[in-house]
PDB file of C-alpha atoms and ligand atoms in Angstrom:
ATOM      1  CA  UNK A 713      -3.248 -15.372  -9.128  1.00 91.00           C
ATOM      2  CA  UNK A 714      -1.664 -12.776  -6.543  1.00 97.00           C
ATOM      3  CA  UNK A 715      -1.161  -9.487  -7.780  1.00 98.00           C
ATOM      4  CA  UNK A 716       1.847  -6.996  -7.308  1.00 98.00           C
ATOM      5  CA  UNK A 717       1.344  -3.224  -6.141  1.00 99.00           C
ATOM      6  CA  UNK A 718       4.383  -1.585  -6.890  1.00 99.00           C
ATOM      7  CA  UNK A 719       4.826   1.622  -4.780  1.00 98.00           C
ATOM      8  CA  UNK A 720       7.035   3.749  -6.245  1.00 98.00           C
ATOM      9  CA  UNK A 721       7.092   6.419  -3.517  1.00 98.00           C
ATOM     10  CA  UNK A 722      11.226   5.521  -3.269  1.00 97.00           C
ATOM     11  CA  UNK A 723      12.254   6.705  -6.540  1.00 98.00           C
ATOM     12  CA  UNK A 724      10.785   9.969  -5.741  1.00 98.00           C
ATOM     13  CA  UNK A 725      12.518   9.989  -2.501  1.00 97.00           C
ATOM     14  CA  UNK A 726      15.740   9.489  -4.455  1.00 97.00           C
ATOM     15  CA  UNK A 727      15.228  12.528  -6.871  1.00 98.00           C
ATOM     16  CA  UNK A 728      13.903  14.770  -3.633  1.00 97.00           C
ATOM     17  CA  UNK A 729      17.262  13.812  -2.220  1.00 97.00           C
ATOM     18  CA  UNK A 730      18.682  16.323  -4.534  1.00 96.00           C
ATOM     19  CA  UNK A 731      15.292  18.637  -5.464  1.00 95.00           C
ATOM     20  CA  UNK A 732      16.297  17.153  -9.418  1.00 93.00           C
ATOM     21  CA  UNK A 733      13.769  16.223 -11.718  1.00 95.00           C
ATOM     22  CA  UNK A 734      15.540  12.243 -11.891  1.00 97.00           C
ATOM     23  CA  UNK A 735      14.692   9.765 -10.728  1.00 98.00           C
ATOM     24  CA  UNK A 736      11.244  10.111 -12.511  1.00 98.00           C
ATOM     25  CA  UNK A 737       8.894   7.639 -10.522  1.00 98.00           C
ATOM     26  CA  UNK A 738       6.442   7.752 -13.763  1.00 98.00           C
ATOM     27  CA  UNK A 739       9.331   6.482 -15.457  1.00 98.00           C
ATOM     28  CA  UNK A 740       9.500   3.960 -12.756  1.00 98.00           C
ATOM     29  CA  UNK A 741       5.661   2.953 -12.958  1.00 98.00           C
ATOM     30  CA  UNK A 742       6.018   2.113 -17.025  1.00 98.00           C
ATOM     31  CA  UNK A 743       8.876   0.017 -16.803  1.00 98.00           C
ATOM     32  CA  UNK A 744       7.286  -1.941 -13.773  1.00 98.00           C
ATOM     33  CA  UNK A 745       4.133  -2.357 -15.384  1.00 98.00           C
ATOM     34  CA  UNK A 746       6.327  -3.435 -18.533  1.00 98.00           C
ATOM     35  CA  UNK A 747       7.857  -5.959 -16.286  1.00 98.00           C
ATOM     36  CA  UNK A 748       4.304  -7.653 -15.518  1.00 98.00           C
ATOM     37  CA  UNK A 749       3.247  -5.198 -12.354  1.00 98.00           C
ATOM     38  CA  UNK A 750      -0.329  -5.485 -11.414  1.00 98.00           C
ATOM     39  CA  UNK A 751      -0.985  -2.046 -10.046  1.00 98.00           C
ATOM     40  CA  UNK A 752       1.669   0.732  -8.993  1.00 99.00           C
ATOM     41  CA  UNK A 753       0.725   2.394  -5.589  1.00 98.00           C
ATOM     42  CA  UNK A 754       1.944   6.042  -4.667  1.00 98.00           C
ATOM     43  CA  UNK A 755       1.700   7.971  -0.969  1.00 98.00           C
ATOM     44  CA  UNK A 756       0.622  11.366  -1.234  1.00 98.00           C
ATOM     45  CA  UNK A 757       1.918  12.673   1.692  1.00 96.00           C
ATOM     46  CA  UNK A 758       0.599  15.722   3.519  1.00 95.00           C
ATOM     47  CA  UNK A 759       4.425  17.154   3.640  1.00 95.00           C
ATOM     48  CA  UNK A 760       4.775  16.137  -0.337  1.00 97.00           C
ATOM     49  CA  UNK A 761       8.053  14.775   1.118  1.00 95.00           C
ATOM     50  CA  UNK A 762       8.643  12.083  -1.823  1.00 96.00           C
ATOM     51  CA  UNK A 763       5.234  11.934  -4.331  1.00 98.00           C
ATOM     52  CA  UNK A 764       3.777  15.697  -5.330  1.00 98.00           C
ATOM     53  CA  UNK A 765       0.849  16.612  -6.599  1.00 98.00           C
ATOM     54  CA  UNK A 766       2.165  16.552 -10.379  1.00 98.00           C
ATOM     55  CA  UNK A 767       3.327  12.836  -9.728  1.00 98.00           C
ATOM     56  CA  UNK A 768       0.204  11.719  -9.076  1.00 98.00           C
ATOM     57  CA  UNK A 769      -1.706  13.523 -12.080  1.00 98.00           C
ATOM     58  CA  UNK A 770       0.616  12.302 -14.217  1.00 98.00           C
ATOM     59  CA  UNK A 771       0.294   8.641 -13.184  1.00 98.00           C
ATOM     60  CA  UNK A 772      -3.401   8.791 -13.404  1.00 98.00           C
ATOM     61  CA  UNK A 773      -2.717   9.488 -17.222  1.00 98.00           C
ATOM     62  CA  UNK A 774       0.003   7.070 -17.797  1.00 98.00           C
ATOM     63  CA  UNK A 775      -0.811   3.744 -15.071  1.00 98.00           C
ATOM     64  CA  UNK A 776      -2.938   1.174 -17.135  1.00 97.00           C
ATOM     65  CA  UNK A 777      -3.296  -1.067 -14.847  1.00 98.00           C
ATOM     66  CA  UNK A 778      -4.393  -0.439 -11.327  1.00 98.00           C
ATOM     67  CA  UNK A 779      -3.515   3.170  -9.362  1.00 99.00           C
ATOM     68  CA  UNK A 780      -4.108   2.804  -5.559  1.00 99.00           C
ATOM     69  CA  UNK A 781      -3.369   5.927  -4.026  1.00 98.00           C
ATOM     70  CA  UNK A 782      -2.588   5.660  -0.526  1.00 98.00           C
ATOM     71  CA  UNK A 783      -3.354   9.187   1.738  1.00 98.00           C
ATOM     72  CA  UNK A 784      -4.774  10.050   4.958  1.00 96.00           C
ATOM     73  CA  UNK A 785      -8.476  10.898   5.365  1.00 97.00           C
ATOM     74  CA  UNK A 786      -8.256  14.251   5.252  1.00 96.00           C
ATOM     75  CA  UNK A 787     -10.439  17.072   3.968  1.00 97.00           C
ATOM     76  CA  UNK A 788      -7.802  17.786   1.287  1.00 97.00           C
ATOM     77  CA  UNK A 789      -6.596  14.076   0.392  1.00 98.00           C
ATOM     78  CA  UNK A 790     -10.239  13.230  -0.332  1.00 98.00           C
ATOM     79  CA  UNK A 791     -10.561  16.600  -2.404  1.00 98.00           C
ATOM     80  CA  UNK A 792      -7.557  15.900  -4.497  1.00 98.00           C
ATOM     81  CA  UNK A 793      -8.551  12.037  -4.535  1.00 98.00           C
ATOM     82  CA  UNK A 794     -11.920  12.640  -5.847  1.00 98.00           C
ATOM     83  CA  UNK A 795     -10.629  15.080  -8.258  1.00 98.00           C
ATOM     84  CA  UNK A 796      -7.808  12.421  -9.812  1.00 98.00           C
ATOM     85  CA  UNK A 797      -9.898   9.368  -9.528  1.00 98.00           C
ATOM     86  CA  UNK A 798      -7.574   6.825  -9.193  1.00 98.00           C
ATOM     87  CA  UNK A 799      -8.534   2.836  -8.924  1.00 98.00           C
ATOM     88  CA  UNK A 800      -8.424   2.292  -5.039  1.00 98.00           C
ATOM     89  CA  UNK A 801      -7.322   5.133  -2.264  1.00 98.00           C
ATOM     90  CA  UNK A 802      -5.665   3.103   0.551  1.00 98.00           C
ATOM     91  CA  UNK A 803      -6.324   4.890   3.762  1.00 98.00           C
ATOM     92  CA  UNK A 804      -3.370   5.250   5.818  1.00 97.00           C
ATOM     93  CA  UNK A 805      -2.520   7.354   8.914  1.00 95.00           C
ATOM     94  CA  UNK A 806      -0.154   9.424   8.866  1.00 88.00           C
ATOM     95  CA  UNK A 807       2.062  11.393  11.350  1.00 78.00           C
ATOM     96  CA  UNK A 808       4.598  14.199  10.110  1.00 68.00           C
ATOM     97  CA  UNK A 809       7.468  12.866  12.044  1.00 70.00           C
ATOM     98  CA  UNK A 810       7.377   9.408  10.820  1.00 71.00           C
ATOM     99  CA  UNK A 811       9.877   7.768   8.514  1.00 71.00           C
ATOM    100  CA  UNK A 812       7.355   5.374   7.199  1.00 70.00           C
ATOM    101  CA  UNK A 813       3.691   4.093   7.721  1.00 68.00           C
ATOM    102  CA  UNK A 814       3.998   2.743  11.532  1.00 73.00           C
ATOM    103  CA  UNK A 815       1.280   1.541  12.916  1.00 84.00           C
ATOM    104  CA  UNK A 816      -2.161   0.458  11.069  1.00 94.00           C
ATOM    105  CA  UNK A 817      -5.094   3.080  11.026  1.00 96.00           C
ATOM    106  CA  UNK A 818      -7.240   3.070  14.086  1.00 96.00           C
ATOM    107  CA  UNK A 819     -10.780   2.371  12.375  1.00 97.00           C
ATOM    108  CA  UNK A 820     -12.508   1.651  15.641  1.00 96.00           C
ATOM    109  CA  UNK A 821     -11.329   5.053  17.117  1.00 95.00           C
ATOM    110  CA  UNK A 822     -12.107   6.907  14.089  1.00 96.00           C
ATOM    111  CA  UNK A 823     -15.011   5.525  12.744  1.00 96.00           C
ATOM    112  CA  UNK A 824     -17.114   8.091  11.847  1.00 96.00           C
ATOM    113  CA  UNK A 825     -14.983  10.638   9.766  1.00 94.00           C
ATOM    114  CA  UNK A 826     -13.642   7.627   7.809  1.00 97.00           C
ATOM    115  CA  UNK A 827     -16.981   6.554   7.415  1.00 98.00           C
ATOM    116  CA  UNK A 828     -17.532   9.940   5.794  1.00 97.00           C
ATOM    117  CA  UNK A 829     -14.603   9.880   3.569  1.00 98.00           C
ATOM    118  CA  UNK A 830     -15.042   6.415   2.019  1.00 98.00           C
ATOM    119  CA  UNK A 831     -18.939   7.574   1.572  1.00 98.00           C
ATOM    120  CA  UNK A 832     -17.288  10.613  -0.585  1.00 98.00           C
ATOM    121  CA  UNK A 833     -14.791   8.441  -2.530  1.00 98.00           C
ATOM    122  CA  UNK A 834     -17.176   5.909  -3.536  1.00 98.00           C
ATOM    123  CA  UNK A 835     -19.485   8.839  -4.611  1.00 98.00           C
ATOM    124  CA  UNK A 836     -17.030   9.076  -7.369  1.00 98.00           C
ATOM    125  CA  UNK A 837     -16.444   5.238  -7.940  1.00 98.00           C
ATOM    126  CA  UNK A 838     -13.062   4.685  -5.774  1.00 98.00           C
ATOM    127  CA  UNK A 839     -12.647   1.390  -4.490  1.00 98.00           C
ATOM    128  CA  UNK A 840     -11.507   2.610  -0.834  1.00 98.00           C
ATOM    129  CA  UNK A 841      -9.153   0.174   1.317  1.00 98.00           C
ATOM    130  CA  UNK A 842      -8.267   1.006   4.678  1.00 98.00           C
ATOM    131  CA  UNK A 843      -4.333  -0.251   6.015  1.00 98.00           C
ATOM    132  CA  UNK A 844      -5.040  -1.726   9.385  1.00 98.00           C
ATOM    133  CA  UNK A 845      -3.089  -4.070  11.930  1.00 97.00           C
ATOM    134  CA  UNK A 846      -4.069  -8.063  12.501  1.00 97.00           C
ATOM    135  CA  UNK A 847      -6.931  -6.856  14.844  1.00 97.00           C
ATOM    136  CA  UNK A 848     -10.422  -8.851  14.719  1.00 98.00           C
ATOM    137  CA  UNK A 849     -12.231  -5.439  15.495  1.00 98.00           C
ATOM    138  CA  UNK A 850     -10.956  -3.273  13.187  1.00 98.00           C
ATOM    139  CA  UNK A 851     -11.770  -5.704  10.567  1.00 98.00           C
ATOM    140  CA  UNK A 852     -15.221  -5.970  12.161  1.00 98.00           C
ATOM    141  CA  UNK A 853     -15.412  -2.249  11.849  1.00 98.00           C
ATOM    142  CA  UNK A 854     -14.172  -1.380   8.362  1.00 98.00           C
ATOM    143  CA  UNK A 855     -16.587  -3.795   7.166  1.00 98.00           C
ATOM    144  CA  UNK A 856     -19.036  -1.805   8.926  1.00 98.00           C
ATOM    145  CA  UNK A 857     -18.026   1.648   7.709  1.00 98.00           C
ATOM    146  CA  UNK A 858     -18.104   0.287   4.270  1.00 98.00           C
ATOM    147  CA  UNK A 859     -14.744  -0.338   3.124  1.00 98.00           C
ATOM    148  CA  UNK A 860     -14.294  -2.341   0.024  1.00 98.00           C
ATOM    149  CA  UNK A 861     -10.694  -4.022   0.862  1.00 98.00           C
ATOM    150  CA  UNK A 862      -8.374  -3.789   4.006  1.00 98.00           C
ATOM    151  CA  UNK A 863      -4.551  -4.021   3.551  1.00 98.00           C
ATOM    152  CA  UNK A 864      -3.191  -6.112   6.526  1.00 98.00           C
ATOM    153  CA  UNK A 865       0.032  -4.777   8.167  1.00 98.00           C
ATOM    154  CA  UNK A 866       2.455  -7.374   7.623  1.00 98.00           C
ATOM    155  CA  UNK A 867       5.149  -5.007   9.491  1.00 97.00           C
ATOM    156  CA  UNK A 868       5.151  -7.331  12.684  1.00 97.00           C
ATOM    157  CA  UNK A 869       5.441 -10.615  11.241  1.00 98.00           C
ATOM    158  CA  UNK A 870       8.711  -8.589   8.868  1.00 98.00           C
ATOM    159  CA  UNK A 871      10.355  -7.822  11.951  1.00 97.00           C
ATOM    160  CA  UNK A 872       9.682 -10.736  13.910  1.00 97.00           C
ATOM    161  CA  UNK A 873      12.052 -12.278  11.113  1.00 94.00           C
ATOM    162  CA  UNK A 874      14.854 -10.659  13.842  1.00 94.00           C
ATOM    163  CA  UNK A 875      13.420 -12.434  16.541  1.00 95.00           C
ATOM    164  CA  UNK A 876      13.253 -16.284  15.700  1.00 95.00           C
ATOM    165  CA  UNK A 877      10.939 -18.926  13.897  1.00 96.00           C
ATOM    166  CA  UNK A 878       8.307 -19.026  16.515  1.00 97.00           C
ATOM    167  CA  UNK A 879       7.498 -14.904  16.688  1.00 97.00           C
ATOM    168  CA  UNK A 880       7.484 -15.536  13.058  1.00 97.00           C
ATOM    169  CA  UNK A 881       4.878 -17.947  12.811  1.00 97.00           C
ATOM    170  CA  UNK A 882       2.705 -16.327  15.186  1.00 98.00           C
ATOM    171  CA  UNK A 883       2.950 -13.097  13.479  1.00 98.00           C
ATOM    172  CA  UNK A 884       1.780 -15.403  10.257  1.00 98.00           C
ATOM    173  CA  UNK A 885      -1.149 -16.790  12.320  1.00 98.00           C
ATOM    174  CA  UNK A 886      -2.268 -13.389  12.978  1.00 98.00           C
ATOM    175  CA  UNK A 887      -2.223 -12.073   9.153  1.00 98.00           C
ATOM    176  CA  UNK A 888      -4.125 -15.504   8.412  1.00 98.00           C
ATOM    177  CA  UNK A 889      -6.616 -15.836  10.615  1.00 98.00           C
ATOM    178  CA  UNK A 890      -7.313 -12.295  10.096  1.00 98.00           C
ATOM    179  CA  UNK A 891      -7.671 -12.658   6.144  1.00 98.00           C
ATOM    180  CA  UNK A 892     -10.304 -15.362   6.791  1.00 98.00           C
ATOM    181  CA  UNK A 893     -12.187 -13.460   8.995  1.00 98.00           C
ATOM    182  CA  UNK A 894     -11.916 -10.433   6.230  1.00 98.00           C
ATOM    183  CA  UNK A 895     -12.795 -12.331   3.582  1.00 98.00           C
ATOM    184  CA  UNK A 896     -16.308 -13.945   5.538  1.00 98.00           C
ATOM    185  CA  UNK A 897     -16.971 -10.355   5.782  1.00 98.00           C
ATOM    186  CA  UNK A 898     -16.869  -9.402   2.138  1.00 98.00           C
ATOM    187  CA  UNK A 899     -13.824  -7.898   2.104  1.00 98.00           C
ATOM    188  CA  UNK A 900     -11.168  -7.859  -0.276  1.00 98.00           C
ATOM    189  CA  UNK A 901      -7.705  -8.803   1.618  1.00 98.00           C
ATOM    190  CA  UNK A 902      -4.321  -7.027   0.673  1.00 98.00           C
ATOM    191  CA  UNK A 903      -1.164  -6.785   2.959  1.00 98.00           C
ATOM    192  CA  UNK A 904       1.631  -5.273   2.738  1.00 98.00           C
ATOM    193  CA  UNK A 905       4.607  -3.281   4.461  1.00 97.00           C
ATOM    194  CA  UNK A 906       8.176  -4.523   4.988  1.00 98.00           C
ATOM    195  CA  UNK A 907       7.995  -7.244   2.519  1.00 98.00           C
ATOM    196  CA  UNK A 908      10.962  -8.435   0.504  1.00 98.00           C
ATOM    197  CA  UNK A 909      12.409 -11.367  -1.453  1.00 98.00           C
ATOM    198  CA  UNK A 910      13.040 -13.423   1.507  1.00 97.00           C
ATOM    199  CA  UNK A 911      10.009 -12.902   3.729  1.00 97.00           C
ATOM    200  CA  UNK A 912       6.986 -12.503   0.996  1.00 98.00           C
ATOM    201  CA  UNK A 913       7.214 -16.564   0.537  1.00 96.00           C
ATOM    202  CA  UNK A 914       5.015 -17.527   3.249  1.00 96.00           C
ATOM    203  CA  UNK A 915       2.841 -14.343   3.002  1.00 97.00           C
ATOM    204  CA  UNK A 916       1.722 -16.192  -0.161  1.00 97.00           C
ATOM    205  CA  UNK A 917       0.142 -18.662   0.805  1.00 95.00           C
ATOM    206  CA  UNK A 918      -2.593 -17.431   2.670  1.00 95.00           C
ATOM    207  CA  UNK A 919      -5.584 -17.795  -0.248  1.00 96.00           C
ATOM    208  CA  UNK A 920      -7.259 -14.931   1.136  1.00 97.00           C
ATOM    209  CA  UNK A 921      -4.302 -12.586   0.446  1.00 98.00           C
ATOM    210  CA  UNK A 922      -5.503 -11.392  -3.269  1.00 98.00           C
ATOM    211  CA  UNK A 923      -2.603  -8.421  -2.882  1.00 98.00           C
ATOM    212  CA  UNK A 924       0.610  -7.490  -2.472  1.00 98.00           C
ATOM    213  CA  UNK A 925       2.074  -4.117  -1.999  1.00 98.00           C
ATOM    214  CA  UNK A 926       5.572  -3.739  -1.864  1.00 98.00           C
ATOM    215  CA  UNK A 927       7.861  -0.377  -2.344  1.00 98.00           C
ATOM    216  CA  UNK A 928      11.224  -0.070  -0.444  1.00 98.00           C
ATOM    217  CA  UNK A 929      12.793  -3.777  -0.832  1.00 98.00           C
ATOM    218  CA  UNK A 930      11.911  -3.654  -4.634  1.00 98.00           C
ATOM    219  CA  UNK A 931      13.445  -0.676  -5.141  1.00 98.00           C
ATOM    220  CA  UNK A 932      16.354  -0.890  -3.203  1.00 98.00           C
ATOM    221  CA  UNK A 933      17.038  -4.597  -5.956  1.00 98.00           C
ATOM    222  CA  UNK A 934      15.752  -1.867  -8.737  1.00 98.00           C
ATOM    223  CA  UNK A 935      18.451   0.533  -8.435  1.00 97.00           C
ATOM    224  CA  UNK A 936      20.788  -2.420  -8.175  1.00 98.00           C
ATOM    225  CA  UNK A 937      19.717  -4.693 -11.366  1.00 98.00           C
ATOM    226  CA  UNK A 938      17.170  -2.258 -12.560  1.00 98.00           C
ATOM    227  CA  UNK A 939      13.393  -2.141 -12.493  1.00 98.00           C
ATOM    228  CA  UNK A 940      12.122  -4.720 -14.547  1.00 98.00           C
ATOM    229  CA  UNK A 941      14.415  -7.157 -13.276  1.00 98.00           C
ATOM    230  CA  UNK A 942      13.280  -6.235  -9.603  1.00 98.00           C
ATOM    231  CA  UNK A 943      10.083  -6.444 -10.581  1.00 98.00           C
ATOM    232  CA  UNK A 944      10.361 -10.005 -12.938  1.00 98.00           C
ATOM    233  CA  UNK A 945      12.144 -11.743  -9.237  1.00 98.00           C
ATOM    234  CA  UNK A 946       9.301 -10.900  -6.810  1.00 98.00           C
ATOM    235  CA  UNK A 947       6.922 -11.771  -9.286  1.00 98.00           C
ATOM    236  CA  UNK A 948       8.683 -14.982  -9.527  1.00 97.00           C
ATOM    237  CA  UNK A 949       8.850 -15.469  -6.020  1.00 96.00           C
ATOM    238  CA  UNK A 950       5.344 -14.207  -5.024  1.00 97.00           C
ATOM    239  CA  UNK A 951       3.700 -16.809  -7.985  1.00 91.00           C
TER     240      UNK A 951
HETATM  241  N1  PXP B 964       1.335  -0.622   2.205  1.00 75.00           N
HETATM  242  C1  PXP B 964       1.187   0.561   2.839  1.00 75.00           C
HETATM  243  C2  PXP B 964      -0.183   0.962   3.276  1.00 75.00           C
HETATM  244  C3  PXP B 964       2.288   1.412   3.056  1.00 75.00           C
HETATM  245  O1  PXP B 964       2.119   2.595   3.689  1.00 75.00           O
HETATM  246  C4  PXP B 964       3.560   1.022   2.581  1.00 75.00           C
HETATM  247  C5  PXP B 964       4.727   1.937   2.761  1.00 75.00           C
HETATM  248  O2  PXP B 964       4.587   3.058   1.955  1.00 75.00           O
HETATM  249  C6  PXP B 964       3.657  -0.207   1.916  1.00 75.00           C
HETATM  250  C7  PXP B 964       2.541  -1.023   1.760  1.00 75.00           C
HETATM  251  C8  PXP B 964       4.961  -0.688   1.365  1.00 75.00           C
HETATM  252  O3  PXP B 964       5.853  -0.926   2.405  1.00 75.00           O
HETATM  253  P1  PXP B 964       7.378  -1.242   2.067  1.00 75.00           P
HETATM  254  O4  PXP B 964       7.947  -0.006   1.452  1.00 75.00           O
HETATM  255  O5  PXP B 964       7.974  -1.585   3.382  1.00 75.00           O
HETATM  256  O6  PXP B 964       7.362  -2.392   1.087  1.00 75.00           O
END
């Protein structure tokens, strides 16, 4: 069955909104596991813009079921990484001025100091997954570097929603043929990014797709109906 990554990055954007110590987004991680969540997935940011340091040590004690930690491949994200030990780091680029994950990490461009940092993660037993776009060579390539999973960037085919049926289903054609190839490789196949109620449906049925991580449209129904709720209706729609 699919599973649900909850990222819970939002709730700490809400309580950095006024430097309080509410919303807690640990708080937010046990009632979404309560409400059947798979895995919850936090950003650690190189700004600490929404998820700090504390955040993260404390969901390594309380997450039970899977912690993905998604970070850039820095010198100090792999430190802290190895140092927590959570399930899976997600590999993500990351540019200060961004106001979300843009663009899928270059793996073909930056192949050797990733290739170093997933060597050093799995030296301490992280599965490593590396967030990429719908590109036949960069799945090609993390294969080759030794990544475990990669998370397909479902942010095109999201938008595309804007631009009619037919830039939708090519957007969908890309993600699927893509989690074939990923999957012939060895790879485990997540996706993720700008997913919600309405557009996750045909995401689902791709077979390949083991994964789902999805933060801002789940919390934005969370802090409408609450968390377990939001959580309960994608699982719904997702299975
Ligand atoms: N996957 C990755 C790698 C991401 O960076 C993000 C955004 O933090 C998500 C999934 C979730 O995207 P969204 O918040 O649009 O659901």
């Amino acid at each position: 069955m699919i599973r649900l990554g909850v990222n819970i990055d939002h709730v700490a954007t809400l309580r950095e909104a006024r430097k309080d110590r509410v919303p807690d987004p640990v708080a937010a991680a046990i009632a979404a596991e309560m409400a059947g969540a798979d895995g919850i997935v936090c950003h650690l940011r190189e700004d600490r813009r929404h998820i700090k340091d504390k955040d993260l040590y404390l969901l390594r004690e309380i997450v039970k079921t899977h912690l993905n930690l998604e970070m850039a491949a820095t010198d100090e994200m792999v430190r802290i990484a190895t140092e927590v030990v959570p399930d899976m780091v997600t590999l993500v680029p990351e540019r200060r001025e961004e106001v979300t994950t843009e663009g899928g990490l270059d793996v073909v461009a930056n192949h050797e100091y990733l290739a170093e940092a997933i060597g050093n993660l799995h030296n301490h037993d992280i599965i490593v997954s590396v967030f990429i776009d719908a590109d036949i060579q960069q799945i090609k390539t993390a294969a080759r570097i030794g990544a475990d999973f990669v998370e397909i960037h479902t942010g095109a085919y999201a938008h595309a929603h804007a631009l009619g049926e037919a830039k939708v289903n090519e957007e969908l054609e890309k993600i699927r043929s893509m989690a074939v190839v990923a999957s012939k490789l060895r790879l485990g196949v997540s996706a993720g990014h700008g997913l919600n109620y309405q557009n996750v449906r045909k995401i689902v049925e791709t077979p390949q797709i083991e994964e789902l991580n999805i933060g801002h449209a789940l919390i934005a129904r969370a802090v409408m109906v609450g968390m377990e709720r939001a959580v309960r209706d994608m699982l719904e729609m997702m299975r």
